Amino acid sequence: MQLTVKDLTKRYKTGDGVSNINLEVEKGELVTLLGPSGCGKTTVLRSIGGFLEPDSGDILIEGRSVIKLPPEKRPTSMVFQSYNLWSHMSVYDNLAFGLKIRKRSKDQIREAVTDVLKLVRLPGFEKKYPAELSGGQQQRVALARSLLLNPAVLLLDEPFSALDAKLRHEMREELREIQMKTGLTMVFVTHDQEEALSLSDRIVVMNNGNIEQIAQPQEIYDEPETLYVASFIGKMNFLKGVADGGHIQIRRGINFPNHKQLTGNVIAAFRPEDIELREMADSEGLLTGKIKQIMILGHYAEVTIELDDLGILRSFQTKEIAQDLSIGKDVGVHVTKVTGYPVNETYIGG
Ligand SMILES: Nc1ncnc2c1ncn2[C@@H]1O[C@H](COP(=O)(O)OP(=O)(O)OP(=O)(O)O)[C@@H](O)[C@H]1O
Ligand SMILES: [Mg+2]
């Protein structure tokens, strides 16, 4: 294992922080810590990098505990949200600095800097100063500086959050490419679920100082383990029900399957794409309601249904299906995939 975080706990004086964080990252893997502001992502990352002293637990890199080492002795390198470039130094000197400290020869440094600037798509930028670069270019230089140190684990704390949407998108793709070319192991922090889903080999979903789920992006989306993950990732519909035996009863005569064998009060969750609309004549045993809104979104449509006294559902329909619908039409709602969650779990609303 390239990185192991073992029972990490860090509580600040205020009582905030993280508890019992356990995480294993394989060599060459890109793992994302995802969660809302304040959930503890930076706390975990800084503990790995050595900028914070945890209350308990251990951090192992390539099998060796680094918990007693200061940041500069750890085989890690961190890219921050703010680029932290030295403004009075050229791009070349910013990049060469770490290598000079490591006593590399002039030729070695020149070659490494040229190569890494190619890698981050800034060839020939050696003589520029940070103030002459755009935000995205500065962030690439910051990334290049970390790459040059060839860390065993590269730590990135919301490195693209200051960039506009388009540039952020590009940087994501570039980082993915760099990771594939270099085989570097990365721990990436973001509160942007789209960024996490598109970038990661695995995602660690955090909530309130704890880990809710660790899994591949598709699995996080398809099989959210907790109600929190279900509500945090993607769009989801929620209905209250009562579970008993093989069924979750939403109301008399309307049941969903109870795969998890839950009992008592539950929340039934289903994605907009898992809703099929039926004619009223075929709505026996289904939820029923009226089409409230139809939004054409290019190749698909978001169709909102106002249920008879159970609130609003959001569904995604193909544009062909949406063409045959009209606002106010009565429909039956067939749900093809439902997951139940006990109601006592934390639920932030969807
Ligand atoms: N130095 C500190 N002293 C006291 N509390 C802190 C300190 N640093 C962070 N916290 C608190 O610990 C919790 C976790 O903070 P952390 O910075 O790890 O969150 P985060 O997930 O990185 O959030 P964000 O997305 O906003 O960066 C928060 O409630 C925060 O207020
Ligand atoms: Mg943070």
Short mmCIF file of C-alpha atoms and ligand atoms in Angstrom, two decimals:
data_model
loop_
_atom_site.label_atom_id
_atom_site.label_comp_id
_atom_site.label_asym_id
_atom_site.label_seq_id
_atom_site.Cartn_x
_atom_site.Cartn_y
_atom_site.Cartn_z
CA MET A 1 0.00 0.00 0.00
CA GLN A 2 1.37 3.41 -0.97
CA LEU A 3 -0.52 5.34 1.71
CA THR A 4 -2.29 4.09 4.81
CA VAL A 5 -4.22 6.35 7.17
CA LYS A 6 -4.95 4.43 10.33
CA ASP A 7 -7.51 5.47 12.97
CA LEU A 8 -6.65 9.12 12.47
CA THR A 9 -8.31 11.45 14.95
CA LYS A 10 -7.73 15.18 15.17
CA ARG A 11 -9.93 17.40 17.30
CA TYR A 12 -9.33 21.13 17.51
CA LYS A 13 -9.93 22.97 20.78
CA THR A 14 -13.40 23.84 19.51
CA GLY A 15 -14.27 20.14 19.29
CA ASP A 16 -14.38 20.22 15.50
CA GLY A 17 -12.15 17.92 13.48
CA VAL A 18 -12.11 14.33 12.27
CA SER A 19 -12.48 10.95 13.98
CA ASN A 20 -11.26 7.45 13.23
CA ILE A 21 -10.34 8.05 9.63
CA ASN A 22 -9.15 4.86 7.92
CA LEU A 23 -8.01 4.95 4.34
CA GLU A 24 -5.74 2.96 2.05
CA VAL A 25 -4.44 4.28 -1.26
CA GLU A 26 -2.68 2.07 -3.76
CA LYS A 27 0.31 3.10 -5.83
CA GLY A 28 -0.78 5.11 -8.87
CA GLU A 29 -4.26 5.68 -7.53
CA LEU A 30 -6.07 9.02 -7.49
CA VAL A 31 -8.33 9.15 -4.45
CA THR A 32 -10.60 12.12 -3.76
CA LEU A 33 -11.78 13.35 -0.39
CA LEU A 34 -15.24 14.77 -1.09
CA GLY A 35 -17.59 16.52 1.28
CA PRO A 36 -19.14 19.86 2.20
CA SER A 37 -17.24 22.76 3.68
CA GLY A 38 -16.06 22.03 7.21
CA CYS A 39 -16.36 18.22 7.00
CA GLY A 40 -12.64 17.72 7.65
CA LYS A 41 -11.03 17.20 4.24
CA THR A 42 -8.18 19.64 4.76
CA THR A 43 -7.63 18.31 8.27
CA VAL A 44 -7.00 14.83 6.85
CA LEU A 45 -4.81 16.10 4.03
CA ARG A 46 -2.69 18.32 6.28
CA SER A 47 -2.24 15.44 8.69
CA ILE A 48 -0.91 13.29 5.83
CA GLY A 49 1.45 16.08 4.76
CA GLY A 50 2.67 16.67 8.32
CA PHE A 51 1.33 20.22 8.69
CA LEU A 52 -0.95 19.13 11.52
CA GLU A 53 -0.28 16.87 14.44
CA PRO A 54 -3.11 14.37 14.92
CA ASP A 55 -4.34 13.45 18.42
CA SER A 56 -4.03 9.75 17.61
CA GLY A 57 -3.59 7.34 14.74
CA ASP A 58 -0.84 6.68 12.25
CA ILE A 59 0.14 7.60 8.69
CA LEU A 60 2.18 5.09 6.69
CA ILE A 61 3.76 5.82 3.34
CA GLU A 62 5.17 2.86 1.44
CA GLY A 63 4.71 0.88 4.63
CA ARG A 64 6.73 3.20 6.88
CA SER A 65 5.22 5.38 9.58
CA VAL A 66 5.86 9.08 8.89
CA ILE A 67 3.83 10.37 11.81
CA LYS A 68 6.89 11.69 13.64
CA LEU A 69 8.41 13.40 10.60
CA PRO A 70 8.06 17.13 9.80
CA PRO A 71 6.53 18.01 6.39
CA GLU A 72 9.87 18.51 4.63
CA LYS A 73 11.07 15.06 5.68
CA ARG A 74 7.95 13.32 4.42
CA PRO A 75 7.86 11.86 0.90
CA THR A 76 4.80 14.00 0.17
CA SER A 77 4.24 17.25 -1.64
CA MET A 78 1.22 19.53 -1.36
CA VAL A 79 -0.51 21.76 -3.91
CA PHE A 80 -2.64 24.42 -2.26
CA GLN A 81 -5.71 26.30 -3.41
CA SER A 82 -3.69 29.51 -3.54
CA TYR A 83 -0.70 28.86 -5.70
CA ASN A 84 1.98 30.09 -3.32
CA LEU A 85 4.47 30.94 -6.03
CA TRP A 86 7.29 33.34 -5.20
CA SER A 87 6.35 36.53 -7.03
CA HIS A 88 9.90 37.88 -7.22
CA MET A 89 11.19 34.73 -8.92
CA SER A 90 10.77 33.64 -12.52
CA VAL A 91 8.89 30.44 -13.33
CA TYR A 92 12.26 28.77 -13.81
CA ASP A 93 13.53 29.79 -10.39
CA ASN A 94 10.25 28.86 -8.74
CA LEU A 95 10.59 25.39 -10.20
CA ALA A 96 14.33 25.02 -9.73
CA PHE A 97 14.28 25.98 -6.05
CA GLY A 98 13.33 22.60 -4.63
CA LEU A 99 15.85 20.81 -6.84
CA LYS A 100 18.69 23.16 -5.86
CA ILE A 101 18.01 22.33 -2.23
CA ARG A 102 18.26 18.71 -3.21
CA LYS A 103 21.67 19.47 -4.71
CA ARG A 104 20.87 18.52 -8.28
CA SER A 105 23.32 19.67 -10.93
CA LYS A 106 22.52 22.68 -13.15
CA ASP A 107 22.06 20.45 -16.20
CA GLN A 108 19.79 18.07 -14.36
CA ILE A 109 17.68 20.96 -13.11
CA ARG A 110 17.41 22.54 -16.55
CA GLU A 111 16.31 19.28 -18.12
CA ALA A 112 13.79 18.50 -15.36
CA VAL A 113 12.26 21.99 -15.55
CA THR A 114 11.94 21.83 -19.34
CA ASP A 115 10.29 18.42 -19.11
CA VAL A 116 7.85 19.33 -16.39
CA LEU A 117 6.80 22.54 -18.17
CA LYS A 118 5.99 20.42 -21.21
CA LEU A 119 4.00 18.07 -19.01
CA VAL A 120 1.82 20.89 -17.64
CA ARG A 121 1.53 22.41 -21.13
CA LEU A 122 3.58 25.52 -20.46
CA PRO A 123 6.63 24.89 -22.63
CA GLY A 124 8.93 27.91 -22.87
CA PHE A 125 7.47 29.73 -19.88
CA GLU A 126 10.74 29.68 -17.90
CA LYS A 127 11.42 33.41 -18.00
CA LYS A 128 7.94 34.63 -17.09
CA TYR A 129 7.02 35.91 -13.64
CA PRO A 130 3.93 34.72 -11.72
CA ALA A 131 2.20 38.12 -12.16
CA GLU A 132 2.44 37.65 -15.93
CA LEU A 133 0.48 34.39 -15.79
CA SER A 134 -3.24 33.68 -15.66
CA GLY A 135 -4.70 31.88 -12.64
CA GLY A 136 -4.74 28.58 -14.49
CA GLN A 137 -1.14 28.99 -15.62
CA GLN A 138 -0.01 29.83 -12.09
CA GLN A 139 -1.77 26.75 -10.79
CA ARG A 140 0.00 24.66 -13.42
CA VAL A 141 3.35 26.04 -12.30
CA ALA A 142 2.44 25.20 -8.71
CA LEU A 143 1.52 21.70 -9.82
CA ALA A 144 4.77 21.43 -11.80
CA ARG A 145 6.75 22.44 -8.73
CA SER A 146 5.18 19.60 -6.74
CA LEU A 147 5.64 17.11 -9.58
CA LEU A 148 9.36 17.92 -9.75
CA LEU A 149 9.81 16.70 -6.20
CA ASN A 150 8.56 13.31 -7.37
CA PRO A 151 6.65 12.66 -4.15
CA ALA A 152 5.50 9.21 -3.09
CA VAL A 153 2.11 10.83 -2.52
CA LEU A 154 0.98 14.10 -4.08
CA LEU A 155 -1.57 15.99 -1.98
CA LEU A 156 -3.87 18.49 -3.68
CA ASP A 157 -6.20 20.72 -1.64
CA GLU A 158 -8.93 22.16 -3.91
CA PRO A 159 -6.23 23.20 -6.39
CA PHE A 160 -8.67 24.32 -9.08
CA SER A 161 -11.35 26.03 -7.01
CA ALA A 162 -10.15 29.55 -7.84
CA LEU A 163 -10.42 28.90 -11.58
CA ASP A 164 -13.46 29.49 -13.77
CA ALA A 165 -15.63 26.54 -14.79
CA LYS A 166 -14.10 26.01 -18.22
CA LEU A 167 -10.52 26.14 -17.01
CA ARG A 168 -11.35 23.90 -14.08
CA HIS A 169 -12.64 21.36 -16.54
CA GLU A 170 -9.45 21.53 -18.59
CA MET A 171 -7.24 21.24 -15.54
CA ARG A 172 -9.10 18.14 -14.44
CA GLU A 173 -8.38 16.45 -17.73
CA GLU A 174 -4.77 17.54 -17.61
CA LEU A 175 -4.29 16.26 -14.09
CA ARG A 176 -5.75 12.92 -15.10
CA GLU A 177 -3.36 12.80 -18.05
CA ILE A 178 -0.39 13.73 -15.89
CA GLN A 179 -1.35 11.07 -13.40
CA MET A 180 -1.48 8.43 -16.12
CA LYS A 181 1.84 9.54 -17.60
CA THR A 182 3.68 9.73 -14.30
CA GLY A 183 1.91 6.98 -12.34
CA LEU A 184 1.89 9.29 -9.32
CA THR A 185 -0.27 8.50 -6.31
CA MET A 186 -2.57 11.40 -5.49
CA VAL A 187 -4.96 12.43 -2.77
CA PHE A 188 -7.22 15.17 -4.08
CA VAL A 189 -9.57 17.29 -1.98
CA THR A 190 -12.71 18.86 -3.39
CA HIS A 191 -16.24 19.78 -2.37
CA ASP A 192 -17.34 19.57 -6.02
CA GLN A 193 -19.03 16.24 -6.67
CA GLU A 194 -18.74 16.56 -10.43
CA GLU A 195 -15.00 17.08 -10.08
CA ALA A 196 -14.74 14.05 -7.82
CA LEU A 197 -16.85 11.83 -10.06
CA SER A 198 -14.89 12.74 -13.18
CA LEU A 199 -11.40 12.61 -11.73
CA SER A 200 -11.18 9.82 -9.21
CA ASP A 201 -10.28 6.17 -9.14
CA ARG A 202 -12.05 6.11 -5.80
CA ILE A 203 -13.99 8.68 -3.79
CA VAL A 204 -14.03 9.07 -0.01
CA VAL A 205 -17.29 10.78 0.94
CA MET A 206 -16.90 12.66 4.21
CA ASN A 207 -19.52 14.16 6.48
CA ASN A 208 -19.02 15.95 9.75
CA GLY A 209 -15.55 14.56 10.49
CA ASN A 210 -16.36 11.00 9.48
CA ILE A 211 -16.12 8.81 6.39
CA GLU A 212 -19.53 7.84 4.99
CA GLN A 213 -18.40 5.70 2.06
CA ILE A 214 -15.30 4.79 0.08
CA ALA A 215 -15.90 3.41 -3.40
CA GLN A 216 -15.39 3.92 -7.12
CA PRO A 217 -17.34 6.86 -8.59
CA GLN A 218 -19.91 4.69 -10.36
CA GLU A 219 -20.56 2.68 -7.22
CA ILE A 220 -20.94 5.83 -5.11
CA TYR A 221 -23.55 7.00 -7.61
CA ASP A 222 -25.34 3.68 -8.11
CA GLU A 223 -25.16 2.26 -4.60
CA PRO A 224 -24.90 5.08 -2.06
CA GLU A 225 -24.42 3.36 1.27
CA THR A 226 -26.03 5.97 3.46
CA LEU A 227 -28.82 8.46 3.14
CA TYR A 228 -26.24 11.18 3.43
CA VAL A 229 -24.31 9.94 0.38
CA ALA A 230 -27.59 9.42 -1.49
CA SER A 231 -28.56 13.04 -0.90
CA PHE A 232 -25.10 14.53 -1.44
CA ILE A 233 -24.21 12.86 -4.76
CA GLY A 234 -26.35 13.53 -7.82
CA LYS A 235 -30.06 14.21 -7.90
CA MET A 236 -32.34 11.95 -5.90
CA ASN A 237 -36.02 11.71 -5.03
CA PHE A 238 -37.03 10.83 -1.48
CA LEU A 239 -40.33 9.51 -0.14
CA LYS A 240 -41.21 8.45 3.38
CA GLY A 241 -42.45 4.93 3.89
CA VAL A 242 -42.81 2.06 6.32
CA ALA A 243 -40.78 -1.10 5.76
CA ASP A 244 -42.05 -4.54 6.62
CA GLY A 245 -41.03 -7.89 5.15
CA GLY A 246 -40.49 -7.62 1.41
CA HIS A 247 -42.08 -4.18 1.02
CA ILE A 248 -41.66 -0.54 1.69
CA GLN A 249 -45.17 0.85 1.81
CA ILE A 250 -45.40 4.44 0.61
CA ARG A 251 -49.13 4.53 1.07
CA ARG A 252 -51.90 1.95 1.05
CA GLY A 253 -51.59 -0.15 -2.09
CA ILE A 254 -48.30 1.41 -3.20
CA ASN A 255 -45.16 -0.52 -2.35
CA PHE A 256 -41.52 -0.56 -3.29
CA PRO A 257 -39.26 -3.59 -2.83
CA ASN A 258 -37.42 -3.76 0.50
CA HIS A 259 -34.12 -5.31 -0.62
CA LYS A 260 -32.29 -4.43 2.58
CA GLN A 261 -34.95 -6.07 4.77
CA LEU A 262 -35.44 -2.89 6.76
CA THR A 263 -38.18 -2.48 9.32
CA GLY A 264 -40.01 0.58 10.59
CA ASN A 265 -39.83 4.10 9.23
CA VAL A 266 -37.64 4.46 6.18
CA ILE A 267 -36.84 6.84 3.37
CA ALA A 268 -37.14 5.40 -0.13
CA ALA A 269 -34.66 7.01 -2.53
CA PHE A 270 -34.62 6.84 -6.33
CA ARG A 271 -32.88 8.70 -9.11
CA PRO A 272 -34.67 10.85 -11.72
CA GLU A 273 -33.45 8.49 -14.46
CA ASP A 274 -35.10 5.54 -12.72
CA ILE A 275 -38.63 6.87 -13.23
CA GLU A 276 -40.83 5.65 -16.08
CA LEU A 277 -44.09 7.43 -16.81
CA ARG A 278 -47.26 5.43 -17.55
CA GLU A 279 -50.72 6.26 -18.81
CA MET A 280 -53.31 6.59 -16.04
CA ALA A 281 -55.09 3.50 -17.40
CA ASP A 282 -51.94 1.51 -16.51
CA SER A 283 -51.30 3.11 -13.12
CA GLU A 284 -52.70 0.37 -10.88
CA GLY A 285 -50.38 0.03 -7.88
CA LEU A 286 -48.28 3.04 -8.96
CA LEU A 287 -47.84 6.52 -7.58
CA THR A 288 -49.90 8.99 -9.56
CA GLY A 289 -49.62 12.69 -10.21
CA LYS A 290 -49.69 15.51 -12.71
CA ILE A 291 -46.90 16.78 -14.95
CA LYS A 292 -45.89 20.10 -13.47
CA GLN A 293 -43.00 21.15 -15.65
CA ILE A 294 -41.07 19.95 -18.69
CA MET A 295 -37.57 21.29 -19.23
CA ILE A 296 -35.87 20.25 -22.43
CA LEU A 297 -32.14 19.92 -21.76
CA GLY A 298 -30.80 18.96 -25.17
CA HIS A 299 -30.73 15.20 -25.49
CA TYR A 300 -33.00 14.63 -22.50
CA ALA A 301 -35.71 16.41 -20.56
CA GLU A 302 -36.26 17.02 -16.87
CA VAL A 303 -39.91 16.32 -16.15
CA THR A 304 -41.33 17.34 -12.78
CA ILE A 305 -44.34 15.49 -11.46
CA GLU A 306 -46.58 16.75 -8.68
CA LEU A 307 -47.76 13.66 -6.85
CA ASP A 308 -51.25 13.50 -5.43
CA ASP A 309 -50.39 14.72 -1.90
CA LEU A 310 -46.82 13.33 -1.64
CA GLY A 311 -44.91 16.28 -3.06
CA ILE A 312 -42.77 16.74 -6.12
CA LEU A 313 -40.71 14.18 -8.05
CA ARG A 314 -38.02 14.94 -10.56
CA SER A 315 -37.54 12.60 -13.49
CA PHE A 316 -35.33 12.46 -16.56
CA GLN A 317 -37.00 11.39 -19.78
CA THR A 318 -35.73 11.00 -23.31
CA LYS A 319 -36.68 13.88 -25.58
CA GLU A 320 -38.91 11.50 -27.59
CA ILE A 321 -40.96 10.66 -24.49
CA ALA A 322 -41.03 14.29 -23.38
CA GLN A 323 -42.48 15.34 -26.75
CA ASP A 324 -45.63 13.33 -26.02
CA LEU A 325 -46.12 14.88 -22.58
CA SER A 326 -47.89 18.08 -21.69
CA ILE A 327 -48.17 20.09 -18.53
CA GLY A 328 -51.17 19.10 -16.43
CA LYS A 329 -51.33 15.57 -17.84
CA ASP A 330 -52.15 12.85 -15.29
CA VAL A 331 -49.53 10.09 -15.18
CA GLY A 332 -48.60 6.94 -13.32
CA VAL A 333 -45.05 6.81 -11.94
CA HIS A 334 -43.20 3.53 -12.24
CA VAL A 335 -39.94 3.45 -10.31
CA THR A 336 -37.40 0.92 -11.62
CA LYS A 337 -34.76 1.11 -8.87
CA VAL A 338 -35.29 2.05 -5.22
CA THR A 339 -33.04 1.99 -2.20
CA GLY A 340 -34.38 2.22 1.34
CA TYR A 341 -32.61 3.95 4.22
CA PRO A 342 -33.51 3.94 7.92
CA VAL A 343 -34.77 7.40 8.86
CA ASN A 344 -32.58 7.81 11.90
CA GLU A 345 -29.55 8.38 9.64
CA THR A 346 -28.30 11.93 9.16
CA TYR A 347 -30.12 13.45 6.27
CA ILE A 348 -29.28 16.83 4.83
CA GLY A 349 -32.11 17.01 2.32
CA GLY A 350 -31.85 16.58 -1.38
N1 LIG B 1 -7.04 25.56 13.24
C1 LIG B 1 -8.31 25.26 13.56
N2 LIG B 1 -8.80 25.52 14.80
C2 LIG B 1 -10.07 25.21 15.13
N3 LIG B 1 -10.94 24.61 14.29
C3 LIG B 1 -10.52 24.34 13.06
C4 LIG B 1 -9.19 24.64 12.62
N4 LIG B 1 -9.05 24.24 11.33
C5 LIG B 1 -10.26 23.72 10.99
N5 LIG B 1 -11.12 23.77 12.02
C6 LIG B 1 -12.51 23.24 12.02
O1 LIG B 1 -12.48 21.84 11.79
C7 LIG B 1 -13.49 21.44 10.88
C8 LIG B 1 -12.86 20.79 9.67
O2 LIG B 1 -12.11 21.77 8.98
P1 LIG B 1 -11.40 21.47 7.59
O3 LIG B 1 -10.61 22.68 7.23
O4 LIG B 1 -10.70 20.18 7.68
O5 LIG B 1 -12.67 21.33 6.64
P2 LIG B 1 -12.74 21.19 5.05
O6 LIG B 1 -13.56 19.97 4.77
O7 LIG B 1 -11.40 21.25 4.45
O8 LIG B 1 -13.61 22.47 4.64
P3 LIG B 1 -13.49 23.41 3.35
O9 LIG B 1 -14.18 22.69 2.23
O10 LIG B 1 -14.27 24.63 3.75
O11 LIG B 1 -12.04 23.69 3.08
C9 LIG B 1 -14.28 22.70 10.57
O12 LIG B 1 -15.41 22.71 11.41
C10 LIG B 1 -13.33 23.82 10.90
O13 LIG B 1 -14.03 24.96 11.32
MG MG B 2 -10.46 22.61 3.17
#
